[in-house]
Tab-separated table of C-alpha atoms and ligand atoms in Angstrom:
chain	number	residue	atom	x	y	z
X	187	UNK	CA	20.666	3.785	28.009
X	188	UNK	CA	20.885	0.834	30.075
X	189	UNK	CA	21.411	-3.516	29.283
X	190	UNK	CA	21.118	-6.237	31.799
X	191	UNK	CA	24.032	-5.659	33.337
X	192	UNK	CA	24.597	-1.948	34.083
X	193	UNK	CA	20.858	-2.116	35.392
X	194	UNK	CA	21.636	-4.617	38.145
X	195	UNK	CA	24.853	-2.828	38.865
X	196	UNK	CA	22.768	0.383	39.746
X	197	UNK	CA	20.373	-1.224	41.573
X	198	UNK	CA	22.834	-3.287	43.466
X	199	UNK	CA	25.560	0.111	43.697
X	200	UNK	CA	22.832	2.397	44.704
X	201	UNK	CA	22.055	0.075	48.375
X	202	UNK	CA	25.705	-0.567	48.577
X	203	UNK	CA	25.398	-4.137	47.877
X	204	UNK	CA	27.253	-7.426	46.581
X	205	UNK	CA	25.400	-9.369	44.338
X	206	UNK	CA	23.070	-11.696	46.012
X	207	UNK	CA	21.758	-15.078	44.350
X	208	UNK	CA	18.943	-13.188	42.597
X	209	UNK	CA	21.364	-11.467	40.975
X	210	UNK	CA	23.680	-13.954	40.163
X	211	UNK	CA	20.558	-15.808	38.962
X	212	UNK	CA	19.831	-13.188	36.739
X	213	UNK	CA	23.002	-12.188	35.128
X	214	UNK	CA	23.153	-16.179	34.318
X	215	UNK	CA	19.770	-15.773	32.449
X	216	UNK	CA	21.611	-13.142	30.693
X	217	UNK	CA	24.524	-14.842	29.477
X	218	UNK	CA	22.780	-18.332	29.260
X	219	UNK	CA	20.235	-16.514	26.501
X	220	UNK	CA	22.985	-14.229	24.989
X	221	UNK	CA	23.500	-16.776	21.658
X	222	UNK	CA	19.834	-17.120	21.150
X	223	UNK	CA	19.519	-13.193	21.520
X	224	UNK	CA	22.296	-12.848	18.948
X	225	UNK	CA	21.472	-15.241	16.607
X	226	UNK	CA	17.963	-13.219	16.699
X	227	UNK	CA	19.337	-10.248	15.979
X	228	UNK	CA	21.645	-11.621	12.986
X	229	UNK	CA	18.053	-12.978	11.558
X	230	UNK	CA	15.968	-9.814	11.889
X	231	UNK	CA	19.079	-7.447	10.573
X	232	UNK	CA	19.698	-9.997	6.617
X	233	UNK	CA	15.739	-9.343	6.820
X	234	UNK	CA	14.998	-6.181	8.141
X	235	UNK	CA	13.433	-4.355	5.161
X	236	UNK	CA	11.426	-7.630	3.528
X	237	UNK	CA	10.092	-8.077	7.097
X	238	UNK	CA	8.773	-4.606	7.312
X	239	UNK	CA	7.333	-4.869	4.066
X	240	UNK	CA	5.149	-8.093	4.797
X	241	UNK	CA	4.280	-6.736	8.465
X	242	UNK	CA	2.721	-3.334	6.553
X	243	UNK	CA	1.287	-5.638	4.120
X	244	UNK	CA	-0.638	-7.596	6.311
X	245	UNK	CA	-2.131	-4.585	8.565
X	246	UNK	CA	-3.640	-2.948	5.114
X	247	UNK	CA	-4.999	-6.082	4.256
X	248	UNK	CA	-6.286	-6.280	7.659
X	249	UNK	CA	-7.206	-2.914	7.752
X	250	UNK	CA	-7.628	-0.813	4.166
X	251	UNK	CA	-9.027	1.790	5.430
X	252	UNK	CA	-6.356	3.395	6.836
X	253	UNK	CA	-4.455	3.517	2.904
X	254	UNK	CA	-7.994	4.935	1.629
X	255	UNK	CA	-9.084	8.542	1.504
X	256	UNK	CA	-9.369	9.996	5.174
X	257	UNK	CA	-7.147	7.292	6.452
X	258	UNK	CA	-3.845	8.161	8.074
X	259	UNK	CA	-1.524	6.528	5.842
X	260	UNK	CA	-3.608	7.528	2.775
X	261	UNK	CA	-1.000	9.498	0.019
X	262	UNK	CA	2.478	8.125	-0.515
X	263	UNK	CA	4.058	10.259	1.915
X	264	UNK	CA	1.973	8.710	4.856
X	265	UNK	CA	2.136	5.358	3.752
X	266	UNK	CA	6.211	6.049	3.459
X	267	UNK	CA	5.969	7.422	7.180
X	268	UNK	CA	4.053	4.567	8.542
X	269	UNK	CA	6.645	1.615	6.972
X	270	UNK	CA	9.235	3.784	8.361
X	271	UNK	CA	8.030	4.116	11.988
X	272	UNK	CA	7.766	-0.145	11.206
X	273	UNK	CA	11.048	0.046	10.413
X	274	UNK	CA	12.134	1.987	13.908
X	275	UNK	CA	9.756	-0.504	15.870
X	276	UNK	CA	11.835	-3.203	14.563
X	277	UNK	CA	15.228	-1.649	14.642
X	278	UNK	CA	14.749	-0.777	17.824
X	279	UNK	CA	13.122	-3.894	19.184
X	280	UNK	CA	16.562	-5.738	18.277
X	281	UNK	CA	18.697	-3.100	20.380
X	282	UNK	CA	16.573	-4.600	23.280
X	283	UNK	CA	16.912	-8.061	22.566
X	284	UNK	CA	20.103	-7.872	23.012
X	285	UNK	CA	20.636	-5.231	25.468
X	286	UNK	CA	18.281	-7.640	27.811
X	287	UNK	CA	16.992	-4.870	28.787
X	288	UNK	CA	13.898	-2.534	27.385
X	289	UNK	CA	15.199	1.048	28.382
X	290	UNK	CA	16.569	1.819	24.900
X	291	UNK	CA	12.781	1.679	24.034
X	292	UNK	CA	11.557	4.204	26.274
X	293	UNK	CA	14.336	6.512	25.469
X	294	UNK	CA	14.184	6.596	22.260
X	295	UNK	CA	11.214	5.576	20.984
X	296	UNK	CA	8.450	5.478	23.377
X	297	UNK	CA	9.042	8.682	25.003
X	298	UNK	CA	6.928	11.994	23.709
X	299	UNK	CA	5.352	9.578	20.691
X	300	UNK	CA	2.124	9.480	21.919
X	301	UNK	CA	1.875	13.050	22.104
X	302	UNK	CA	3.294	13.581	18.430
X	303	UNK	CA	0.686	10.557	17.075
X	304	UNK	CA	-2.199	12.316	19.032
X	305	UNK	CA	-1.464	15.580	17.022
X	306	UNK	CA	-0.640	14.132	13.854
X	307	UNK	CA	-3.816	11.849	14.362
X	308	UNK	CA	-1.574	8.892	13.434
X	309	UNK	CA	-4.270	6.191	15.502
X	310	UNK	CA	-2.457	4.115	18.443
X	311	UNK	CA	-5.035	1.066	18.040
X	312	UNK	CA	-4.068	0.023	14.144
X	313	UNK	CA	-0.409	0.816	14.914
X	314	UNK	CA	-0.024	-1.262	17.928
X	315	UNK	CA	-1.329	-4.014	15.620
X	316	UNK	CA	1.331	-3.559	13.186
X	317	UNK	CA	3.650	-4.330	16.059
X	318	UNK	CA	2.082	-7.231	16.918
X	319	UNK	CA	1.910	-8.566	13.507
X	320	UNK	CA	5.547	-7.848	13.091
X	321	UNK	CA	6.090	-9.464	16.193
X	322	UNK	CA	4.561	-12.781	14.569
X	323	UNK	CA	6.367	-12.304	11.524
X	324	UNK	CA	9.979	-12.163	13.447
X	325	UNK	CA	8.914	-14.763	15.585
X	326	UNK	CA	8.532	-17.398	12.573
X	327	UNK	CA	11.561	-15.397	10.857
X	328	UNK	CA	13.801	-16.487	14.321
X	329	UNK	CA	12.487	-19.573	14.560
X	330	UNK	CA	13.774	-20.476	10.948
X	331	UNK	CA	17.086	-19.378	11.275
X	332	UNK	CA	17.581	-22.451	14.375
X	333	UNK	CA	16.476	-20.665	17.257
X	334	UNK	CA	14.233	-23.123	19.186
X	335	UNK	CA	13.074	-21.503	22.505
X	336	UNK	CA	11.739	-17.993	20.872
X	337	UNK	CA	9.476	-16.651	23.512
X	338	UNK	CA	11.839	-14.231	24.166
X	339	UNK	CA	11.392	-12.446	21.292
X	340	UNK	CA	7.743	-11.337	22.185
X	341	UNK	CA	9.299	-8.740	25.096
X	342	UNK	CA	10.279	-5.663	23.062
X	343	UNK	CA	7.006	-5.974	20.681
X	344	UNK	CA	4.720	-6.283	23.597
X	345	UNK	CA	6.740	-3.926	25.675
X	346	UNK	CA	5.655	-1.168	23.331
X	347	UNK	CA	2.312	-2.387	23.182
X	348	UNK	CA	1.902	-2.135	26.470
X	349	UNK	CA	3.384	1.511	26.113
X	350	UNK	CA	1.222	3.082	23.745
X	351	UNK	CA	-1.934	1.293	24.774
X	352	UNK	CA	-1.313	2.122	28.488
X	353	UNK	CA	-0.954	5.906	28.039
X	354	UNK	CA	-3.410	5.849	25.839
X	355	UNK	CA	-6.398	6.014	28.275
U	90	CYC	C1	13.054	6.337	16.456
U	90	CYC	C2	11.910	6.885	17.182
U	90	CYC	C3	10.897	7.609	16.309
U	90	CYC	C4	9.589	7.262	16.113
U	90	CYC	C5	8.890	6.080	16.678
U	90	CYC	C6	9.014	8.256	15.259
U	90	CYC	C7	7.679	8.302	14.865
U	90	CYC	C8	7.014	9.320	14.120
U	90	CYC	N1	6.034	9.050	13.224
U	90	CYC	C9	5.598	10.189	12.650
U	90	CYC	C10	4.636	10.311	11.653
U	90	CYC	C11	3.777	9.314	11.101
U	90	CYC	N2	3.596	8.038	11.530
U	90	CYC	C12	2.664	7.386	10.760
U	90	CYC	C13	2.289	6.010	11.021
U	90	CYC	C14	1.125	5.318	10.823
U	90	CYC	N3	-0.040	5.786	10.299
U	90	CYC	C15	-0.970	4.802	10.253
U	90	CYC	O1	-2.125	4.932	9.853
U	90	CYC	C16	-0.433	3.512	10.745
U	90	CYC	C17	-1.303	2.915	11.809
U	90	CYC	C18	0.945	3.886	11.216
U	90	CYC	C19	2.037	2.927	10.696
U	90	CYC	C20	1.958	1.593	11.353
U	90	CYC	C21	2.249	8.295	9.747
U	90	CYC	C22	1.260	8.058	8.630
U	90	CYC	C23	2.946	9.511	9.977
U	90	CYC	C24	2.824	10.801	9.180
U	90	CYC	C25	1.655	11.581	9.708
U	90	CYC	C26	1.527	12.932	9.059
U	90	CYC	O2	2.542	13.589	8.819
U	90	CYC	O3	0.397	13.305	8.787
U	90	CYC	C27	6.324	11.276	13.234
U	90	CYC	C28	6.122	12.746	12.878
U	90	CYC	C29	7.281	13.304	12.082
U	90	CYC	C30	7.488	12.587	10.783
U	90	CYC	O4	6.552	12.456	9.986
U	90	CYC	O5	8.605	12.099	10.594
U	90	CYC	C31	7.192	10.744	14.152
U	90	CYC	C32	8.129	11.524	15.047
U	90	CYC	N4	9.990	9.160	14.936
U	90	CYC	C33	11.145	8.800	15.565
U	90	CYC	O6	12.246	9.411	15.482
C-alpha cells in the first residue's frame, strides 16, 4: 500500500535520483492539503453510517427497481450487502484522501470485484451511481464541517468510477 510520499520515493529511488522541483512541488501539495484532507476525513468518519444510509436512499429512489423482485438488491440480505459494499466505498475512499494517494483502492477494493459482481450479477452501471451520489453527499457533508476548497474530495469516488466502468467494456 502506498501514500504520497513512499510513491515519489520509489519513483525517485528506483532512477537513483534526488528530488527534483517536481517533486518538491508535489510533496508541498501534499503537506499544503494535509489539514483539509484531515479535517475531511474527521467529517466523513462522526457520519459514516447516516451518510451511507442517505447515499442508498437516494439510488432506490432513483432507481426502485433494483429493491423490487428480480432486482439485485431485492430481499433483505441483498439490500444489507449493497449498503455494506457503500459502506467499504466510503471507508475506503477516506484511506485515500488521506494517503494522497489512490493505491489502497486498487488493492483492496478494486482488484478481482468486477469479476465477483459479474458472477453474482450485482450490475456495475447502478452501483457506480451510488458512488457518485455518495460522492455528492460527502462533498456537501465536507463542505459543512469548514472545508472551503473541496474538489479534492471527488478523486477517490471518481477513481473507482473510472475503475469499474473502464473494465467494464
Ligand atoms: C473491501 C472490499 C470489498 C468489496 C468492495 C466487496 C464487495 C462485494 N460485494 C458482494 C456482494 C454484493 N454486492 C451487492 C451490491 C449491490 N447490488 C445492487 O443492486 C447495487 C447496485 C449494489 C449496491 C450499491 C449485492 C446485492 C451483493 C450480494 C449479491 C448476492 O449475494 O447475490 C460480494 C460477494 C460476497 C458477499 O456477499 O459478501 C463482495 C465480495 N467485498 C469486499 O471485501
Amino acid at each position: 500500500m502506498r501514500d504520497a510520499i513512499t510513491s515519489l520515493i520509489g519513483t525517485y529511488d528506483v532512477a537513483g535520483r534526488y528530488f527534483d522541483r517536481n517533486a518538491i512541488d508535489s510533496l508541498k501539495t501534499y503537506f499544503e492539503t494535509g489539514t483539509s484532507r484531515i479535517q475531511a476525513a474527521a467529517a466523513i468518519n462522526t457520519n459514516a453510517a447516516a451518510l451511507v444510509k442517505r447515499a442508498g436512499s437516494k439510488l432506490f429512489e432513483d432507481l426502485p427497481e433494483l429493491i423490487r423482485p428480480g432486482g439485485n438488491a431485492y430481499t433483505t440480505r441483498r439490500y444489507a450487502a449493497c449498503l455494506r459494499d457503500m459502506d467499504y466505498y466510503l471507508r475506503y475512499a477516506t484511506y485515500a484522501l488521506v494517503a494522497g494517494n489512490m493505491n489502497v483502492l486498487d488493492e483492496r477494493v478494486l482488484q478481482g470485484l468486477r469479476e465477483t459482481y459479474n458472477s453474482l450479477g450485482v450490475p456495475i452501471g447502478p452501483t457506480v451511481q451510488g458512488i457518485q451520489i455518495m460522492k455528492d453527499i460527502v462533498k456537501a457533508e465536507v463542505a459543512a464541517a469548514g472545508v472551503a476548497d473541496t474538489s479534492f474530495v471527488d478523486e477517490p469516488f471518481d477513481y473507482m468510477t473510472r475503475e469499474l466502468s473502464e473494465q467494464d467494456i
